[in-house]
Coordinates of C-alpha atoms and ligand atoms in Angstrom, one line a residue:
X46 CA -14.5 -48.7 61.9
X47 CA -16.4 -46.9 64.7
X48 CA -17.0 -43.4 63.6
X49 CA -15.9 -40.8 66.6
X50 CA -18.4 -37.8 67.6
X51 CA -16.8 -34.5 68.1
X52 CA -17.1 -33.2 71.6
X53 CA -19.8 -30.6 71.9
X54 CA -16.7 -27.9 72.3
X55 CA -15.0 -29.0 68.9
X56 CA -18.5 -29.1 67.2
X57 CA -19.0 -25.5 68.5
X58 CA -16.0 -24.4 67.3
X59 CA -16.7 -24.9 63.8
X60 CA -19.5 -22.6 63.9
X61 CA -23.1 -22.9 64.2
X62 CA -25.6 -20.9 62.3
X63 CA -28.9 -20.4 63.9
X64 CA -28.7 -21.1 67.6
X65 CA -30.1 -19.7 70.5
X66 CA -28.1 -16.9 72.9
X67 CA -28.6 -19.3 76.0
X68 CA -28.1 -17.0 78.7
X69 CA -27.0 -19.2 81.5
X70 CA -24.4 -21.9 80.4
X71 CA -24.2 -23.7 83.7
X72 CA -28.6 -24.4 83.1
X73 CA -27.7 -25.3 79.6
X74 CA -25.0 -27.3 81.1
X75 CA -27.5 -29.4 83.7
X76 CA -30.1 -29.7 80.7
X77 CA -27.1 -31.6 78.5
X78 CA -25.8 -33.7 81.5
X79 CA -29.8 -34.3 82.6
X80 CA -30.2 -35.7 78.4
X81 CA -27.3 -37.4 78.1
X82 CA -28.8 -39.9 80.9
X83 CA -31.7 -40.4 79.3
X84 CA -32.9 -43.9 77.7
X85 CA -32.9 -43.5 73.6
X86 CA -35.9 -42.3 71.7
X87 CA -35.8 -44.6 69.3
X88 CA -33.6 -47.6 68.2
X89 CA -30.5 -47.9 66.2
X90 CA -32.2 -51.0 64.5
X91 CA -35.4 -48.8 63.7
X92 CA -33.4 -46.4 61.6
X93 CA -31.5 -48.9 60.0
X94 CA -34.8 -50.0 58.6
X95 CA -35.8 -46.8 57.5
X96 CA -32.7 -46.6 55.8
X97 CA -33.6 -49.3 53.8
X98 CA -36.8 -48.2 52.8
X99 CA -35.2 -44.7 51.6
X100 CA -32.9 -46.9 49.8
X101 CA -36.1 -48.5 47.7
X102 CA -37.3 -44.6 47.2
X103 CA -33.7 -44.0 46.0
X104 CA -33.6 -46.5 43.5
X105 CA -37.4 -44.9 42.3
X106 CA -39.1 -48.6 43.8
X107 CA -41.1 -46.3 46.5
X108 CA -42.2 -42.9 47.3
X109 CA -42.0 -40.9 50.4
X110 CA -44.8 -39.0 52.6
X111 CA -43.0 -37.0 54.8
X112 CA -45.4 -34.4 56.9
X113 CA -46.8 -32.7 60.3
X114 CA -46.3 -29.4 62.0
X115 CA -43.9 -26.8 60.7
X116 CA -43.7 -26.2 64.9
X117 CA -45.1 -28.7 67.3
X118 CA -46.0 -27.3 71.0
X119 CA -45.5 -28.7 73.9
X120 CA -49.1 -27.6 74.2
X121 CA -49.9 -30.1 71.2
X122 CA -49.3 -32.9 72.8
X123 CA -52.3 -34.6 73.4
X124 CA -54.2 -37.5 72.2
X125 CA -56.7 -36.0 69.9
X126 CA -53.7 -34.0 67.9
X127 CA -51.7 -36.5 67.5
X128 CA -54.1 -38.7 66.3
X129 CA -55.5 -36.4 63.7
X130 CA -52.4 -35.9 62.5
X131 CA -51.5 -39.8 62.3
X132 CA -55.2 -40.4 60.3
X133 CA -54.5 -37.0 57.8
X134 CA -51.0 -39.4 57.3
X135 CA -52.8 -42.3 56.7
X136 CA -55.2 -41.6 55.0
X137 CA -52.8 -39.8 52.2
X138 CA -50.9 -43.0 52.7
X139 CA -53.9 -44.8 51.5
X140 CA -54.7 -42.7 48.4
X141 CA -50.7 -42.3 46.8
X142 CA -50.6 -46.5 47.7
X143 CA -54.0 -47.9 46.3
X144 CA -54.1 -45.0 43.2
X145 CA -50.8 -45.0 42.5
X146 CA -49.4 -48.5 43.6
X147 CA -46.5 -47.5 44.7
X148 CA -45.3 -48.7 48.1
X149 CA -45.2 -45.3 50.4
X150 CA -42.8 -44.4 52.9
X151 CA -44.5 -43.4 55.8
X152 CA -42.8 -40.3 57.9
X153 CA -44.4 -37.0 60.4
X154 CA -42.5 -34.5 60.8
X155 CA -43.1 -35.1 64.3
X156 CA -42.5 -36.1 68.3
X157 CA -39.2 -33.6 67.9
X158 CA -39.5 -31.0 65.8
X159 CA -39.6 -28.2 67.9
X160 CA -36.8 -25.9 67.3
X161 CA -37.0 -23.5 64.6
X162 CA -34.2 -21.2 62.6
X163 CA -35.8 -17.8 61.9
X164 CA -34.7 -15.2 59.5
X165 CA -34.0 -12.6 62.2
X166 CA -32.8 -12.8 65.8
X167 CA -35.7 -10.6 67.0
X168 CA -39.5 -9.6 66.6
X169 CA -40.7 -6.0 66.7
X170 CA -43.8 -5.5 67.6
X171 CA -45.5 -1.8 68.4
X172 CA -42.4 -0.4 68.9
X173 CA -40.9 -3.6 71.5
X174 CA -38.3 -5.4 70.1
X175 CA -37.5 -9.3 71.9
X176 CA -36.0 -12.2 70.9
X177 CA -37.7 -13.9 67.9
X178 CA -39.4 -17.2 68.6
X179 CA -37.3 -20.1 68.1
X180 CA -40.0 -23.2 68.7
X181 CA -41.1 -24.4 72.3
X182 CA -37.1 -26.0 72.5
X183 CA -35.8 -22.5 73.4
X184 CA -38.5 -20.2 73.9
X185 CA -42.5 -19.4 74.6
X186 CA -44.2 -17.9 71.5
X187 CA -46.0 -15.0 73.9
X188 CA -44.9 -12.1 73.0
X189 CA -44.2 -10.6 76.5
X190 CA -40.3 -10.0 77.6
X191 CA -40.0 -13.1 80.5
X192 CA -41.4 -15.8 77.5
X193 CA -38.7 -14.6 74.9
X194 CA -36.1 -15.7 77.6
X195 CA -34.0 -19.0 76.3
X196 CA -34.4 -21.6 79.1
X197 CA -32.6 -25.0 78.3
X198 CA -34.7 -26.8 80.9
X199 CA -37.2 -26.5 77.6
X200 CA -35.1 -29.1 76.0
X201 CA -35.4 -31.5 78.7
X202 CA -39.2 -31.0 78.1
X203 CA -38.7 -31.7 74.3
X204 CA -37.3 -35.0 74.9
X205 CA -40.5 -35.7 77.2
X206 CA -43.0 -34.3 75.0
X207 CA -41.5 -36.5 72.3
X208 CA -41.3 -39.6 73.9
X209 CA -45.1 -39.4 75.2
X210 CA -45.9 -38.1 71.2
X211 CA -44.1 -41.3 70.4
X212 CA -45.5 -43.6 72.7
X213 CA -49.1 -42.8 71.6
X214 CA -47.8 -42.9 67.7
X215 CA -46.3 -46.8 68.2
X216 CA -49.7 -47.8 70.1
X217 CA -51.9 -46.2 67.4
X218 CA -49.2 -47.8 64.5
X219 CA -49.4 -51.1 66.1
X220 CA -52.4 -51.5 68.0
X221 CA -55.0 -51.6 65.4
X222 CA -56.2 -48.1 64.7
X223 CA -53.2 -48.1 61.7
X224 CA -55.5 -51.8 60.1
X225 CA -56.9 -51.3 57.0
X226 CA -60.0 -52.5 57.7
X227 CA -59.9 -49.0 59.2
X228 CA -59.7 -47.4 56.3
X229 CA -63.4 -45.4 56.8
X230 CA -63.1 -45.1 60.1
X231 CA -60.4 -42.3 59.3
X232 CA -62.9 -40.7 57.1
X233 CA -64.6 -38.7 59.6
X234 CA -67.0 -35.4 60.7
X235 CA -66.0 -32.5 58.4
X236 CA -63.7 -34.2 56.0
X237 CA -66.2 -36.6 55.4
X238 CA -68.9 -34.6 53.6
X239 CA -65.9 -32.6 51.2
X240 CA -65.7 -33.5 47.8
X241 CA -62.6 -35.0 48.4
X242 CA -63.8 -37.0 51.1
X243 CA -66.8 -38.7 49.0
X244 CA -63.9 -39.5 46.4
X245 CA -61.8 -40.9 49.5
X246 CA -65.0 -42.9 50.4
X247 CA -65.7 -44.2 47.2
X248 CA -61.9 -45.6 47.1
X249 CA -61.9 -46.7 50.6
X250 CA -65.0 -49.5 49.6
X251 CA -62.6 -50.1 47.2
X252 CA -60.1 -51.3 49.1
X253 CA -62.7 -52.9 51.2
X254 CA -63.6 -55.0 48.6
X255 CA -60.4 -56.2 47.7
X256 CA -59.6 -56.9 52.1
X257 CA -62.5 -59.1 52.0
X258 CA -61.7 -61.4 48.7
X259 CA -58.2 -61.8 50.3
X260 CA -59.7 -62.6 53.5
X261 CA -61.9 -65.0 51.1
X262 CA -58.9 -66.5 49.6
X263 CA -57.2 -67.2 52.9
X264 CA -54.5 -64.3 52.8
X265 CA -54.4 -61.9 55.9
X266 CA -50.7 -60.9 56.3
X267 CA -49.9 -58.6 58.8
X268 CA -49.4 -55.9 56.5
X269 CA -52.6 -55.2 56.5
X270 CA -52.9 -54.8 60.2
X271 CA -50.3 -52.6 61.2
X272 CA -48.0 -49.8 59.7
X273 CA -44.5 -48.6 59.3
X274 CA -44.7 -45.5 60.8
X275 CA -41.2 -43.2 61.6
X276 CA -40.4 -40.1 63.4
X277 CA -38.4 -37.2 61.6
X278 CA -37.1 -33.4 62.9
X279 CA -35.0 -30.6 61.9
X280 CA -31.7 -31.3 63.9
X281 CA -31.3 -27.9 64.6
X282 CA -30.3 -27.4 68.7
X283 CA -26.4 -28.5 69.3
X284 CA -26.8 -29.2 72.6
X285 CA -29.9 -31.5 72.0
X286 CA -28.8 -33.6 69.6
X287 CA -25.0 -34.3 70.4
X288 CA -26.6 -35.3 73.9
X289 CA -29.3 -38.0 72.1
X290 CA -26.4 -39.4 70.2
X291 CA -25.4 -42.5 71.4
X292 CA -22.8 -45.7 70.5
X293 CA -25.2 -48.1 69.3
X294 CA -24.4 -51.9 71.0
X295 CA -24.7 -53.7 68.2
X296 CA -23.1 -51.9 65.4
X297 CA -20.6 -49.8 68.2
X298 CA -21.7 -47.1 65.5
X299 CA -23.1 -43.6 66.7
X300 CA -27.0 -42.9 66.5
X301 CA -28.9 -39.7 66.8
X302 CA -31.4 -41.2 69.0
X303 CA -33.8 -38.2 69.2
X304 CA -35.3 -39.7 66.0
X305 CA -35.5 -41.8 63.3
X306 CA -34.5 -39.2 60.9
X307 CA -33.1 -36.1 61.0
X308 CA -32.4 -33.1 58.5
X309 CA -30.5 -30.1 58.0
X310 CA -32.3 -26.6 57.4
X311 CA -32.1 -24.6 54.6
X312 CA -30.4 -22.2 56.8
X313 CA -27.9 -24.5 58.7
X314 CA -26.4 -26.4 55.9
X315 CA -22.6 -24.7 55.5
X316 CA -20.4 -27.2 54.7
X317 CA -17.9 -26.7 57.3
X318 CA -20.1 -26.0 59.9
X319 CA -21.6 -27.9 63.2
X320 CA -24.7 -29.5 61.9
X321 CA -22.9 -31.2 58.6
X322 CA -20.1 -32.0 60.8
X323 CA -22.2 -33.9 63.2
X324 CA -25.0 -35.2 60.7
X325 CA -21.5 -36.7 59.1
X326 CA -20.6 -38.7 62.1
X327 CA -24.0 -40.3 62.9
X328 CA -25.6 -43.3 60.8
X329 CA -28.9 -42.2 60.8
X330 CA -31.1 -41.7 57.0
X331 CA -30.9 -37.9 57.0
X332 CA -31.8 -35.3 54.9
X333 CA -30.5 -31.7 53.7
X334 CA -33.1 -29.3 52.5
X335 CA -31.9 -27.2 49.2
X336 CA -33.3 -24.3 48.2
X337 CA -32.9 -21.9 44.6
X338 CA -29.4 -20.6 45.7
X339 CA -27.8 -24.2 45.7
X340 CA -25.5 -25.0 43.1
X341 CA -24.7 -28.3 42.0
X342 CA -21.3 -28.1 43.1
X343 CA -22.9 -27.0 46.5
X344 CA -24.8 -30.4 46.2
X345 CA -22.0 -33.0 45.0
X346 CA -19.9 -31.0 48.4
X347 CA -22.3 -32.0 51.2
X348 CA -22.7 -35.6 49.4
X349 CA -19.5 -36.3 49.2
X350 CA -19.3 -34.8 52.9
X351 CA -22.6 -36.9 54.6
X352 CA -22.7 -39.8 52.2
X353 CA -18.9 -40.9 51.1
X354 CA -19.7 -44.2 50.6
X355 CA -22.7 -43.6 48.6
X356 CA -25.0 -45.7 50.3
X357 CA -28.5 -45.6 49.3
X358 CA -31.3 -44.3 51.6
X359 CA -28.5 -42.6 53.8
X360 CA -29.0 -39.1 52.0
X361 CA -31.9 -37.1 50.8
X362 CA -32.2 -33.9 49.0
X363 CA -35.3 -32.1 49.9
X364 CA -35.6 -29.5 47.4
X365 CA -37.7 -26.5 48.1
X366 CA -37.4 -23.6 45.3
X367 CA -40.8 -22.2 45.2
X368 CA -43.4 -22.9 42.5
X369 CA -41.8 -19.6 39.8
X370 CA -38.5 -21.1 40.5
X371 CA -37.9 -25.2 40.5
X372 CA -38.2 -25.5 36.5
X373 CA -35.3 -23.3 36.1
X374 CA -33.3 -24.3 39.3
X375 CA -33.9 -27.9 39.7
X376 CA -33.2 -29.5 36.5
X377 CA -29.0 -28.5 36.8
X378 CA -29.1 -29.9 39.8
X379 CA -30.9 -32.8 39.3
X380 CA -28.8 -33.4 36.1
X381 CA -25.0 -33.2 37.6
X382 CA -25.6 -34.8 40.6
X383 CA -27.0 -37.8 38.5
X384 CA -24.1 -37.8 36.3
X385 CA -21.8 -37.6 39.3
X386 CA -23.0 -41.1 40.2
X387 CA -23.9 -39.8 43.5
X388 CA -27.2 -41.6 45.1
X389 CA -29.7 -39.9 46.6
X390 CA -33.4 -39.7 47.4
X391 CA -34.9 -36.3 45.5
X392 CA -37.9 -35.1 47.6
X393 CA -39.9 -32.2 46.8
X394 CA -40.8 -29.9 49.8
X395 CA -43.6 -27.7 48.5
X396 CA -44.2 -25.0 51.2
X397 CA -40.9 -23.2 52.0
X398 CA -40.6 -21.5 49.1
X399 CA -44.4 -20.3 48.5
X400 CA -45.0 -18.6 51.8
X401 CA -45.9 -14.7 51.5
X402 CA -47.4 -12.5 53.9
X403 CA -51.4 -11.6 53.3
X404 CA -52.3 -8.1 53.6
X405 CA -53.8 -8.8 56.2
X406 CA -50.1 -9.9 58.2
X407 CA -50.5 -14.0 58.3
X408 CA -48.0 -16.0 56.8
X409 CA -50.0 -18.3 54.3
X410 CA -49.2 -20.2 51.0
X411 CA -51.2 -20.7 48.0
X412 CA -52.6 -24.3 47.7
X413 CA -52.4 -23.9 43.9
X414 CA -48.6 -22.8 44.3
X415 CA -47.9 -26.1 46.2
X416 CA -49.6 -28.0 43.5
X417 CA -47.2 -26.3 41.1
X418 CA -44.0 -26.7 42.5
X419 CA -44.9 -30.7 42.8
X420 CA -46.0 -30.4 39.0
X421 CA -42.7 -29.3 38.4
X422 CA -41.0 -31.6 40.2
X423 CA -42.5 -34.3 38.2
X424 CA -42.3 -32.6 35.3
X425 CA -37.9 -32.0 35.9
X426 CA -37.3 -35.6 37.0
X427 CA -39.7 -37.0 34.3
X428 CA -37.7 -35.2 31.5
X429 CA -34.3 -36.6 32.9
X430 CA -35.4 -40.1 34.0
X431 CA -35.1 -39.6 37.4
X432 CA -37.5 -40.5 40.1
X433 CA -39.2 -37.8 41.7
X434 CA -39.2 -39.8 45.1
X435 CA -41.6 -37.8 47.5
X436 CA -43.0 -35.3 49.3
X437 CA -42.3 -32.9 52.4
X438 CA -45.4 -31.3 53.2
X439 CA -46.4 -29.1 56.8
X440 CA -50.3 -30.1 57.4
X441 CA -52.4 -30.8 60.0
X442 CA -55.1 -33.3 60.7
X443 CA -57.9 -30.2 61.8
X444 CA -59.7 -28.1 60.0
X445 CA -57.4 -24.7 60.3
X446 CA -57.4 -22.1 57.7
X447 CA -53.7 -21.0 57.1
X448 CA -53.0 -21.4 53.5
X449 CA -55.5 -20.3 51.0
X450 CA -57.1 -22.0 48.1
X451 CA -57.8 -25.7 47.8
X452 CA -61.4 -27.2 47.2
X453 CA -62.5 -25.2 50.0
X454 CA -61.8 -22.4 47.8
X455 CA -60.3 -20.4 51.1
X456 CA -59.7 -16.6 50.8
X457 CA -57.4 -14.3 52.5
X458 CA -60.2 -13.0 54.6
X459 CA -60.3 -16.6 56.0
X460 CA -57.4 -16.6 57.3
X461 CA -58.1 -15.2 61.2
X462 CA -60.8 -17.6 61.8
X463 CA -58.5 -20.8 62.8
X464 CA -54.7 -19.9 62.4
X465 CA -53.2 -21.7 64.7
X466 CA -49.4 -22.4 63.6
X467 CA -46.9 -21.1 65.9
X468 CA -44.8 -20.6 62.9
X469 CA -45.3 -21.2 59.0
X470 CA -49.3 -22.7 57.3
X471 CA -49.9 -25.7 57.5
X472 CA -52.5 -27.8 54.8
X473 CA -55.4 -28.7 56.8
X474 CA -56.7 -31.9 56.3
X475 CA -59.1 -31.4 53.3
X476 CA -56.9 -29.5 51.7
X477 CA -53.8 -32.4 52.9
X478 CA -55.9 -35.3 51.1
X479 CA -57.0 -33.1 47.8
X480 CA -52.6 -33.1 47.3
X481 CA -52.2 -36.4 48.2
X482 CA -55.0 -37.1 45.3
X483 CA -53.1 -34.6 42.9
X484 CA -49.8 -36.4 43.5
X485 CA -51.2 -39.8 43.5
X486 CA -52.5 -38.9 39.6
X487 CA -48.7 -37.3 39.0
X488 CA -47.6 -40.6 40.5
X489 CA -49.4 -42.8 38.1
X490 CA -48.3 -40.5 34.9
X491 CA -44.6 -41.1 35.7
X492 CA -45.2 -44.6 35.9
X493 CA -46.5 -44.8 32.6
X494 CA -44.1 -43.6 31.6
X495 CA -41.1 -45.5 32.6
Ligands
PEP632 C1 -38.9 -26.1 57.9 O1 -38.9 -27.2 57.4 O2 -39.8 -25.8 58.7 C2 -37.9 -25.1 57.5 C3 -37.6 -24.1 58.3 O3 -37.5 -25.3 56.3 P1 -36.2 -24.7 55.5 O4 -35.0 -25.1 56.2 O5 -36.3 -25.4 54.1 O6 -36.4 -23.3 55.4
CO633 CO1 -41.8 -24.5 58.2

């Protein structure tokens, strides 16, 4: 049976938490009719795939790597960022896969996630008071009166900015630069002479030596020429995404066609509101992030809601308590929604619940905090026999200084020298391949164990 989309009217009827006080409907009207014309993003057959490959992660046969930019910019979007972030990606790909072997799930946080729910509607600053920043979707991040304004034409420029972010990501998955026999080439200028980079070296001529006795032998599959690489964002503008969502031809089933994969906030998940009731309707893998204050009950409601028939890879839980809180809040979770039967990927999103302000007024996180709440995570689903599935990390592929800690050992005092998130710290790449060598030892240990 085809499913049927509510109309954007119904859908904002129901309420929706965390959207922008456009103020000129008939411009937000043009920017939905302008999107609504546009070819798809992706394709319906793409997520179906990925759906299957969260399914395998559901059943604990692989693990997912979800991660990029808390905000991306319009400004980001050239070829050198996008790249670094693809190599900081593949390169963690390469560690959880080869010390671990475990297939990994490979997904950015990226080409579409530019809209961002904020505690508070506005920003004071000296005195001023203006409409908070809510991502380069709605609004400029300058702090001056005329930037602040919402302008829908921005999302028309979202859908642009992610299909040229896109474009570059398939060429670079796809045309070589994703081969393993690239695996050192991603190694390069400042990462390369970190400790973790010498013990990234040392396993990348590992893996070279094992390429070139398969070659040897005869086998070259095209596995090891090219990647599986998917696109993910918050699915947090109405407007936006009921205007990507489209019946697919062969299925006559509705895609979200702004992305492979799409979540719901922390902030936005109310059971009866908008962005359940259209993340319901679409057939999309999604994902709903939980955070300390979710009850199981809360749980088994928006599974029963996005995923009635229980199909696996369709949902996952993102979990993101903070480091102090996951062993005491994830394990009744984990626990009833097990015995419930209900099927789900359990992902562990590290950052969201460590971020504190430094004294001296950046948002950072600890890199030992992010450790810990994955330790945990491990540590719940290895006591119940669960699969602790993957992880949900911001990072970046340079070499910014936002959250502190890490091999780098960086210090508060750091901080100014290269802060360059629009919104929350992001790992920089050093410290982004020291976790993916962290989790890829927590990896191993739960498989010894099963
Ligand atoms: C985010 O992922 O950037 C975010 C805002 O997360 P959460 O909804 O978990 O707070
Ligand atoms: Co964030």
């Amino acid at each position: 049976m085809t499913q049927t989309v509510p109309d954007l009217e119904s859908l904002r009827a129901l309420g929706a938490a965390q959207q922008p006080t456009w103020p000129d409907p008939s411009a937000l009207d043009d920017a939905v009719a302008k999107l609504r014309g546009v070819p798809p993003l992706v394709f319906a057959g793409e997520c179906d795939d990925l759906k299957a490959k969260l399914g395998a992660v559901a059943r604990g046969e692989a693990f997912l790597l979800q991660g990029g930019d808390c905000a991306e910019t319009f400004e980001g979007v050239t070829a050198d960022n996008v790249r670094n972030k693809l190599r900081v990606l593949l390169q963690m790909a390469v560690v959880l896969t080869y010390a671990a072997s475990v297939p990994v799930v490979k997904l950015g946080r990226i080409a579409g996630q530019y809209a961002k729910p904020r505690s508070s509607d506005t920003e004071t600053r000296d005195g001023e008071t203006l409409p908070a920043y809510r991502g380069d979707a709605v609004n400029g991040f300058d702090f001056t009166g005329a930037a602040r304004v919402p302008d829908p034409q921005r999302l028309v420029e979202v859908y642009h900015s992610s299909a040229a972010t896109l474009n570059l990501v398939r060429a670079f998955v796809t045309g070589g630069y994703a081969d393993l026999r690239q695996v050192h080439t991603w190694n390069t200028d400042f990462v390369r002479e970190s400790p973790v980079g010498r013990r990234y070296e040392r396993l990348a001529a590992e893996i070279d030596r094992a390429l070139t006795f398969m070659k040897a032998i005869g086998a070259d599959p095209d596995e090891f020429h090219r990647v599986d690489f998917h696109s993910s964002h918050e699915a947090l503008v109405l407007e936006y995404e009921h205007a990507l969502t489209r019946i697919d031809s062969r299925t006559q089933q509705p895609y979200d066609v702004s992305g492979h994969f799409l979540w719901i906030g922390e902030r936005t998940r109310q059971l009866d509101g908008a962005h359940v009731e259209l993340l319901s309707k679409i057939r999309n893998p999604i994902g709903v992030k939980l955070g300390p204050t979710t009850s199981p009950d809360d749980a088994l409601a928006l599974a029963a809601k996005l995923n009635p028939d229980n199909e696996p890879g369709r949902l996952t839980f993102i979990t993101r308590m903070g480091a102090g809180k996951i062993r005491d809040h994830l394990p009744d979770l984990v626990e009833k929604v097990t015995a419930a039967g209900v099927t789900v990927a359990w992902v562990c999103d590290p950052m969201h619940g460590n971020t504190f302000e430094a004294s001296s007024g950046y948002k950072t996180r600890r890199f030992d905090d992010v450790i810990s709440e994955v330790q945990g995570f491990f540590d719940v689903h290895g006591a119940l026999g669960t699969w602790p599935g993957g992880v949900h990390v911001e990072l970046t592929g340079d070499d910014v200084t936002e959250c502190v800690g890490g091999g780098e050992a960086l210090l508060e005092d750091d901080l100014h020298n290269r802060y360059e998130s629009v919104c929350d710290p992001r790992l920089n790449r050093v410290q982004s391949l020291e976790l993916a060598f962290l989790v890829a030892e927590m990896l191993s240990a739960a498989q010894v164990k099963d």
